[in-house]
Amino acid sequence: MRGRCFPWVIIAVVLLGGCHSEEQGVVARVGHYVLTEEQLEGSADPVAYLNSWMKSRLMALEAESRKLDRSPEFTAEMEGIGAKIMGARLIDLESASLDSPSLKEIEDYYIANEDEFVRAQPAVEFHYFSGLDISVLKSAASDFRRGMDEKNHTAKYPGLRLIRNKITDPSSLPAPFNGFFGKPADTVTGPVEIDGRYYVFKILSRYEAGSIKPLGEVRDLIIDRILDEQRHNLRERLLKDLRKKYHPEVNVERLQASGIISGDVE
C-alpha cells in the first residue's frame, strides 16, 4: 500500500494536498492527526477504517477549534478513559505470567461443575460431505453404509472433504436435519439435494436433553473460566498491594454529610 493514494476517499486527497504516504509511513492527515500505513494495514476493512478515521478526526478538529477539549467535563472524562485503558494494560501485563490450566485443573473443574454443562436441548453430531457429481456421492455413501472408516473413506475420495458438525434441537430444523434425532448412530442419509448441491450425512452420536456434555466439548469454555478467575484473583491481589503502596484517601464524612453516599467506601 506504500506510495498509493485512495481515490475513493476524496476528502483524504483534499486534506493531504496529494499523497504523502512516504512521510514516515503517513497515509492520511487531518490537522495534527495522522494515520499510518501500519495502523491501516492492521484493520479488517481498510476502506471503512480510513473513512471512519477521517470523519472522527474532522469532528475532533472542529471540537478543538471551539475549545470543547478544554472544558472540565472533557478533562474528567478523558482522565477516566485513560485510567481504564492503562488499568486494562496493566492487568494484561501482569496476566502474561499466568500458566494455562493443567489437565488436572480442567478435569477437577469439570467434575465440580457438571451441573453447569447439562444439555438444555437434544443434539446430534454428524459427518457430512458434498459435491456436484451425484454418482460419486452415491458411491461414497454406499461405502459409508458398508462400514468404511473415516481414514479409508478420505483416502478413497480425496475430493470429498469430510466435515464434522453438531446441531441442537433437530426437530426445529428443516429436512433432512429434523429427522436425524430419530435415527441411530452410523445411519447414512443421502445424497440429498440442498440448494443445487448434493450432500451425504452420517450420524455419529445423539445426545438427549438433560445429558452432560463431555469434557472435550466444554474444555475451551473451562479454560476460559479458569483463566478469568485467575485474572480476577490477580487483580484483587494487585489492588490490595497498590492500596498499601499509594495510600488512597477518601473524605467519607464529607460525602456522607452531603448525601452523596450513604454507606462506607470500599
mmCIF file of C-alpha atoms in Angstrom:
data_model
loop_
_atom_site.group_PDB
_atom_site.id
_atom_site.type_symbol
_atom_site.label_atom_id
_atom_site.label_comp_id
_atom_site.label_asym_id
_atom_site.label_seq_id
_atom_site.Cartn_x
_atom_site.Cartn_y
_atom_site.Cartn_z
ATOM 1 C CA MET A 1 0.000 0.000 0.000
ATOM 2 C CA ARG A 2 3.026 2.276 0.322
ATOM 3 C CA GLY A 3 3.017 5.194 -2.106
ATOM 4 C CA ARG A 4 -0.647 4.757 -3.059
ATOM 5 C CA CYS A 5 -3.449 7.286 -2.834
ATOM 6 C CA PHE A 6 -7.060 6.367 -2.178
ATOM 7 C CA PRO A 7 -9.202 7.966 -4.904
ATOM 8 C CA TRP A 8 -12.345 6.652 -3.232
ATOM 9 C CA VAL A 9 -11.725 8.919 -0.262
ATOM 10 C CA ILE A 10 -11.960 12.347 -1.851
ATOM 11 C CA ILE A 11 -11.559 14.116 1.446
ATOM 12 C CA ALA A 12 -8.189 12.445 2.026
ATOM 13 C CA VAL A 13 -6.800 13.858 -1.199
ATOM 14 C CA VAL A 14 -8.040 17.327 -0.365
ATOM 15 C CA LEU A 15 -6.613 17.326 3.144
ATOM 16 C CA LEU A 16 -3.308 15.817 2.190
ATOM 17 C CA GLY A 17 -2.960 18.009 -0.876
ATOM 18 C CA GLY A 18 -1.858 14.903 -2.733
ATOM 19 C CA CYS A 19 -0.463 11.709 -1.329
ATOM 20 C CA HIS A 20 2.362 11.949 1.225
ATOM 21 C CA SER A 21 2.364 8.283 2.222
ATOM 22 C CA GLU A 22 6.162 8.171 2.162
ATOM 23 C CA GLU A 23 6.380 10.704 5.017
ATOM 24 C CA GLN A 24 7.237 8.374 7.905
ATOM 25 C CA GLY A 25 4.548 5.941 6.766
ATOM 26 C CA VAL A 26 1.763 8.546 6.956
ATOM 27 C CA VAL A 27 -1.101 7.796 4.583
ATOM 28 C CA ALA A 28 -3.660 10.348 5.814
ATOM 29 C CA ARG A 29 -3.676 13.581 7.784
ATOM 30 C CA VAL A 30 -6.345 15.798 9.321
ATOM 31 C CA GLY A 31 -4.737 18.774 11.045
ATOM 32 C CA HIS A 32 -2.394 17.357 13.659
ATOM 33 C CA TYR A 33 -3.984 13.900 13.413
ATOM 34 C CA VAL A 34 -2.121 11.383 11.256
ATOM 35 C CA LEU A 35 -2.886 7.833 10.168
ATOM 36 C CA THR A 36 -0.018 5.481 9.407
ATOM 37 C CA GLU A 37 0.213 2.676 6.909
ATOM 38 C CA GLU A 38 0.803 0.220 9.747
ATOM 39 C CA GLN A 39 -2.427 1.229 11.500
ATOM 40 C CA LEU A 40 -4.425 0.910 8.302
ATOM 41 C CA GLU A 41 -2.954 -2.451 7.326
ATOM 42 C CA GLY A 42 -3.886 -3.849 10.737
ATOM 43 C CA SER A 43 -7.600 -3.167 10.194
ATOM 44 C CA ALA A 44 -10.059 -5.753 8.895
ATOM 45 C CA ASP A 45 -11.531 -3.326 6.354
ATOM 46 C CA PRO A 46 -9.009 -0.598 5.394
ATOM 47 C CA VAL A 47 -11.523 1.393 3.324
ATOM 48 C CA ALA A 48 -14.118 1.523 6.117
ATOM 49 C CA TYR A 49 -11.431 2.228 8.708
ATOM 50 C CA LEU A 50 -9.989 5.131 6.707
ATOM 51 C CA ASN A 51 -13.384 6.709 6.121
ATOM 52 C CA SER A 52 -14.334 6.326 9.792
ATOM 53 C CA TRP A 53 -10.963 7.736 10.870
ATOM 54 C CA MET A 54 -11.390 10.768 8.595
ATOM 55 C CA LYS A 55 -14.877 11.561 9.890
ATOM 56 C CA SER A 56 -13.976 11.235 13.565
ATOM 57 C CA ARG A 57 -10.832 13.357 13.214
ATOM 58 C CA LEU A 58 -12.683 16.081 11.320
ATOM 59 C CA MET A 59 -15.239 16.255 14.137
ATOM 60 C CA ALA A 60 -12.471 16.264 16.745
ATOM 61 C CA LEU A 61 -10.593 19.043 14.963
ATOM 62 C CA GLU A 62 -13.719 21.208 14.869
ATOM 63 C CA ALA A 63 -14.434 20.469 18.543
ATOM 64 C CA GLU A 64 -10.901 21.585 19.393
ATOM 65 C CA SER A 65 -11.364 24.791 17.410
ATOM 66 C CA ARG A 66 -14.348 25.553 19.654
ATOM 67 C CA LYS A 67 -12.230 24.747 22.743
ATOM 68 C CA LEU A 68 -14.518 21.894 23.778
ATOM 69 C CA ASP A 69 -11.429 19.904 24.744
ATOM 70 C CA ARG A 70 -10.613 22.436 27.474
ATOM 71 C CA SER A 71 -13.803 22.014 29.482
ATOM 72 C CA PRO A 72 -13.571 20.425 32.947
ATOM 73 C CA GLU A 73 -16.104 17.789 31.856
ATOM 74 C CA PHE A 74 -13.926 16.738 28.923
ATOM 75 C CA THR A 75 -10.790 16.618 31.048
ATOM 76 C CA ALA A 76 -12.502 14.448 33.677
ATOM 77 C CA GLU A 77 -13.932 12.121 31.036
ATOM 78 C CA MET A 78 -10.587 11.708 29.295
ATOM 79 C CA GLU A 79 -8.907 11.056 32.630
ATOM 80 C CA GLY A 80 -11.410 8.286 33.317
ATOM 81 C CA ILE A 81 -10.980 6.724 29.868
ATOM 82 C CA GLY A 82 -7.195 6.886 30.118
ATOM 83 C CA ALA A 83 -7.219 5.338 33.596
ATOM 84 C CA LYS A 84 -9.356 2.417 32.384
ATOM 85 C CA ILE A 85 -7.126 1.773 29.384
ATOM 86 C CA MET A 86 -3.950 1.898 31.465
ATOM 87 C CA GLY A 87 -5.508 -0.346 34.107
ATOM 88 C CA ALA A 88 -6.500 -2.900 31.467
ATOM 89 C CA ARG A 89 -2.995 -2.856 30.020
ATOM 90 C CA LEU A 90 -1.523 -3.330 33.491
ATOM 91 C CA ILE A 91 -3.696 -6.411 34.050
ATOM 92 C CA ASP A 92 -2.701 -7.751 30.619
ATOM 93 C CA LEU A 93 0.959 -7.278 31.518
ATOM 94 C CA GLU A 94 0.581 -8.961 34.895
ATOM 95 C CA SER A 95 -1.531 -11.792 33.401
ATOM 96 C CA ALA A 96 1.136 -12.652 30.837
ATOM 97 C CA SER A 97 2.894 -14.706 33.520
ATOM 98 C CA LEU A 98 -0.176 -16.865 34.214
ATOM 99 C CA ASP A 99 0.161 -20.502 33.189
ATOM 100 C CA SER A 100 -2.512 -22.283 31.197
ATOM 101 C CA PRO A 101 -4.626 -24.603 33.362
ATOM 102 C CA SER A 102 -3.268 -28.125 33.733
ATOM 103 C CA LEU A 103 -5.283 -31.145 32.629
ATOM 104 C CA LYS A 104 -5.991 -31.965 36.281
ATOM 105 C CA GLU A 105 -7.297 -28.437 36.926
ATOM 106 C CA ILE A 106 -9.577 -28.721 33.905
ATOM 107 C CA GLU A 107 -10.844 -32.148 34.952
ATOM 108 C CA ASP A 108 -11.378 -31.046 38.568
ATOM 109 C CA TYR A 109 -13.369 -28.006 37.403
ATOM 110 C CA TYR A 110 -15.452 -30.197 35.117
ATOM 111 C CA ILE A 111 -16.283 -32.670 37.895
ATOM 112 C CA ALA A 112 -17.071 -29.915 40.414
ATOM 113 C CA ASN A 113 -19.336 -28.050 37.996
ATOM 114 C CA GLU A 114 -21.009 -30.828 36.000
ATOM 115 C CA ASP A 115 -24.445 -29.344 36.578
ATOM 116 C CA GLU A 116 -23.406 -26.307 34.517
ATOM 117 C CA PHE A 117 -22.782 -28.489 31.449
ATOM 118 C CA VAL A 118 -26.205 -30.096 31.162
ATOM 119 C CA ARG A 119 -27.760 -30.007 27.697
ATOM 120 C CA ALA A 120 -30.906 -27.905 27.565
ATOM 121 C CA GLN A 121 -31.892 -29.428 24.194
ATOM 122 C CA PRO A 122 -31.257 -32.679 22.334
ATOM 123 C CA ALA A 123 -28.303 -32.671 19.952
ATOM 124 C CA VAL A 124 -26.942 -34.713 17.068
ATOM 125 C CA GLU A 125 -23.336 -34.903 15.931
ATOM 126 C CA PHE A 126 -22.633 -35.952 12.355
ATOM 127 C CA HIS A 127 -20.209 -36.045 9.457
ATOM 128 C CA TYR A 128 -21.115 -34.731 6.053
ATOM 129 C CA PHE A 129 -19.589 -34.178 2.639
ATOM 130 C CA SER A 130 -20.960 -32.579 -0.503
ATOM 131 C CA GLY A 131 -20.375 -32.273 -4.225
ATOM 132 C CA LEU A 132 -21.963 -31.804 -7.617
ATOM 133 C CA ASP A 133 -21.348 -35.298 -9.049
ATOM 134 C CA ILE A 134 -24.187 -37.413 -7.649
ATOM 135 C CA SER A 135 -22.676 -40.679 -8.924
ATOM 136 C CA VAL A 136 -19.538 -40.100 -6.808
ATOM 137 C CA LEU A 137 -21.614 -39.211 -3.767
ATOM 138 C CA LYS A 138 -23.764 -42.344 -4.161
ATOM 139 C CA SER A 139 -20.617 -44.487 -4.232
ATOM 140 C CA ALA A 140 -19.172 -42.673 -1.202
ATOM 141 C CA ALA A 141 -22.443 -43.060 0.699
ATOM 142 C CA SER A 142 -22.525 -46.797 -0.072
ATOM 143 C CA ASP A 143 -19.015 -47.218 1.310
ATOM 144 C CA PHE A 144 -20.066 -45.479 4.495
ATOM 145 C CA ARG A 145 -23.109 -47.738 4.788
ATOM 146 C CA ARG A 146 -20.856 -50.792 4.409
ATOM 147 C CA GLY A 147 -18.840 -49.578 7.398
ATOM 148 C CA MET A 148 -15.801 -47.977 5.761
ATOM 149 C CA ASP A 149 -13.912 -45.952 8.373
ATOM 150 C CA GLU A 150 -13.103 -42.248 8.053
ATOM 151 C CA LYS A 151 -9.419 -42.708 7.183
ATOM 152 C CA ASN A 152 -10.043 -45.109 4.290
ATOM 153 C CA HIS A 153 -13.022 -43.087 3.127
ATOM 154 C CA THR A 154 -10.923 -39.927 2.916
ATOM 155 C CA ALA A 155 -8.164 -41.791 1.082
ATOM 156 C CA LYS A 156 -10.589 -43.221 -1.487
ATOM 157 C CA TYR A 157 -12.417 -39.934 -2.053
ATOM 158 C CA PRO A 158 -9.798 -37.180 -1.635
ATOM 159 C CA GLY A 159 -12.037 -34.677 -3.396
ATOM 160 C CA LEU A 160 -14.761 -35.004 -0.754
ATOM 161 C CA ARG A 161 -13.891 -33.054 2.378
ATOM 162 C CA LEU A 162 -15.330 -34.766 5.438
ATOM 163 C CA ILE A 163 -16.716 -32.150 7.826
ATOM 164 C CA ARG A 164 -17.834 -32.703 11.423
ATOM 165 C CA ASN A 165 -20.788 -30.728 12.725
ATOM 166 C CA LYS A 166 -23.355 -30.683 15.518
ATOM 167 C CA ILE A 167 -26.908 -29.375 15.666
ATOM 168 C CA THR A 168 -29.167 -28.764 18.665
ATOM 169 C CA ASP A 169 -32.941 -29.230 18.712
ATOM 170 C CA PRO A 170 -33.022 -31.017 15.316
ATOM 171 C CA SER A 171 -36.823 -31.191 15.262
ATOM 172 C CA SER A 172 -36.969 -27.408 14.842
ATOM 173 C CA LEU A 173 -34.851 -27.543 11.669
ATOM 174 C CA PRO A 174 -35.845 -28.256 8.054
ATOM 175 C CA ALA A 175 -35.315 -31.600 6.312
ATOM 176 C CA PRO A 176 -33.174 -33.644 6.374
ATOM 177 C CA PHE A 177 -31.921 -32.410 9.770
ATOM 178 C CA ASN A 178 -35.295 -32.705 11.503
ATOM 179 C CA GLY A 179 -35.154 -36.490 11.099
ATOM 180 C CA PHE A 180 -31.661 -37.018 12.456
ATOM 181 C CA PHE A 181 -32.589 -37.495 16.110
ATOM 182 C CA GLY A 182 -34.942 -40.360 15.350
ATOM 183 C CA LYS A 183 -32.164 -42.380 13.690
ATOM 184 C CA PRO A 184 -29.421 -44.433 15.377
ATOM 185 C CA ALA A 185 -25.700 -43.697 15.199
ATOM 186 C CA ASP A 186 -23.960 -44.700 11.953
ATOM 187 C CA THR A 187 -27.093 -44.017 9.918
ATOM 188 C CA VAL A 188 -26.171 -42.620 6.500
ATOM 189 C CA THR A 189 -28.560 -40.219 4.774
ATOM 190 C CA GLY A 190 -28.246 -39.091 1.169
ATOM 191 C CA PRO A 191 -27.313 -37.992 -1.278
ATOM 192 C CA VAL A 192 -29.907 -35.253 -0.780
ATOM 193 C CA GLU A 193 -30.101 -32.046 -2.767
ATOM 194 C CA ILE A 194 -29.888 -28.737 -0.907
ATOM 195 C CA ASP A 195 -29.760 -25.514 -2.943
ATOM 196 C CA GLY A 196 -28.489 -27.253 -6.059
ATOM 197 C CA ARG A 197 -25.739 -29.226 -4.301
ATOM 198 C CA TYR A 198 -25.762 -32.843 -3.099
ATOM 199 C CA TYR A 199 -24.977 -33.836 0.486
ATOM 200 C CA VAL A 200 -24.366 -37.074 2.374
ATOM 201 C CA PHE A 201 -24.726 -37.225 6.167
ATOM 202 C CA LYS A 202 -23.526 -39.851 8.650
ATOM 203 C CA ILE A 203 -24.859 -39.654 12.202
ATOM 204 C CA LEU A 204 -22.100 -40.084 14.777
ATOM 205 C CA SER A 205 -23.807 -39.522 18.138
ATOM 206 C CA ARG A 206 -27.132 -38.464 19.643
ATOM 207 C CA TYR A 207 -27.499 -36.637 22.950
ATOM 208 C CA GLU A 208 -30.679 -36.389 24.978
ATOM 209 C CA ALA A 209 -31.751 -33.163 26.650
ATOM 210 C CA GLY A 210 -30.508 -33.290 30.237
ATOM 211 C CA SER A 211 -27.373 -35.256 29.364
ATOM 212 C CA ILE A 212 -23.965 -33.980 30.459
ATOM 213 C CA LYS A 213 -21.740 -32.547 27.759
ATOM 214 C CA PRO A 214 -18.434 -34.453 27.545
ATOM 215 C CA LEU A 215 -15.255 -32.794 28.749
ATOM 216 C CA GLY A 216 -13.895 -32.464 25.211
ATOM 217 C CA GLU A 217 -16.874 -30.355 24.214
ATOM 218 C CA VAL A 218 -16.542 -27.858 27.062
ATOM 219 C CA ARG A 219 -12.765 -27.899 27.514
ATOM 220 C CA ASP A 220 -12.165 -24.482 25.918
ATOM 221 C CA LEU A 221 -15.001 -22.962 27.954
ATOM 222 C CA ILE A 222 -13.497 -24.341 31.167
ATOM 223 C CA ILE A 223 -10.060 -22.995 30.277
ATOM 224 C CA ASP A 224 -11.550 -19.540 29.680
ATOM 225 C CA ARG A 225 -13.370 -19.667 33.006
ATOM 226 C CA ILE A 226 -10.275 -20.730 34.938
ATOM 227 C CA LEU A 227 -8.164 -18.025 33.292
ATOM 228 C CA ASP A 228 -10.850 -15.422 34.002
ATOM 229 C CA GLU A 229 -10.871 -16.472 37.646
ATOM 230 C CA GLN A 230 -7.072 -16.304 37.775
ATOM 231 C CA ARG A 231 -7.149 -12.813 36.245
ATOM 232 C CA HIS A 232 -9.769 -11.745 38.788
ATOM 233 C CA ASN A 233 -7.715 -13.060 41.700
ATOM 234 C CA LEU A 234 -4.594 -11.440 40.295
ATOM 235 C CA ARG A 235 -6.418 -8.124 40.004
ATOM 236 C CA GLU A 236 -7.650 -8.317 43.596
ATOM 237 C CA ARG A 237 -4.158 -9.120 44.911
ATOM 238 C CA LEU A 238 -2.684 -6.297 42.851
ATOM 239 C CA LEU A 239 -5.260 -3.810 44.132
ATOM 240 C CA LYS A 240 -4.534 -4.872 47.712
ATOM 241 C CA ASP A 241 -0.829 -4.227 47.193
ATOM 242 C CA LEU A 242 -1.456 -0.906 45.425
ATOM 243 C CA ARG A 243 -3.628 0.374 48.273
ATOM 244 C CA LYS A 244 -0.719 -0.214 50.614
ATOM 245 C CA LYS A 245 1.702 1.406 48.171
ATOM 246 C CA TYR A 246 -0.247 4.563 47.269
ATOM 247 C CA HIS A 247 -2.499 5.054 50.347
ATOM 248 C CA PRO A 248 -5.678 6.316 48.611
ATOM 249 C CA GLU A 249 -7.707 8.854 50.617
ATOM 250 C CA VAL A 250 -11.463 9.457 50.584
ATOM 251 C CA ASN A 251 -13.286 12.046 52.692
ATOM 252 C CA VAL A 252 -16.147 9.709 53.599
ATOM 253 C CA GLU A 253 -17.566 12.041 56.275
ATOM 254 C CA ARG A 254 -17.983 14.887 53.798
ATOM 255 C CA LEU A 255 -19.593 12.631 51.200
ATOM 256 C CA GLN A 256 -21.998 11.227 53.757
ATOM 257 C CA ALA A 257 -22.807 14.675 55.150
ATOM 258 C CA SER A 258 -23.619 15.973 51.675
ATOM 259 C CA GLY A 259 -25.834 12.956 50.950
ATOM 260 C CA ILE A 260 -23.740 11.814 48.000
ATOM 261 C CA ILE A 261 -23.161 8.412 49.607
ATOM 262 C CA SER A 262 -24.913 6.643 52.448
ATOM 263 C CA GLY A 263 -22.535 3.755 53.189
ATOM 264 C CA ASP A 264 -18.862 3.068 53.539
ATOM 265 C CA VAL A 265 -16.394 3.215 50.669
ATOM 266 C CA GLU A 266 -14.520 0.046 49.746
#
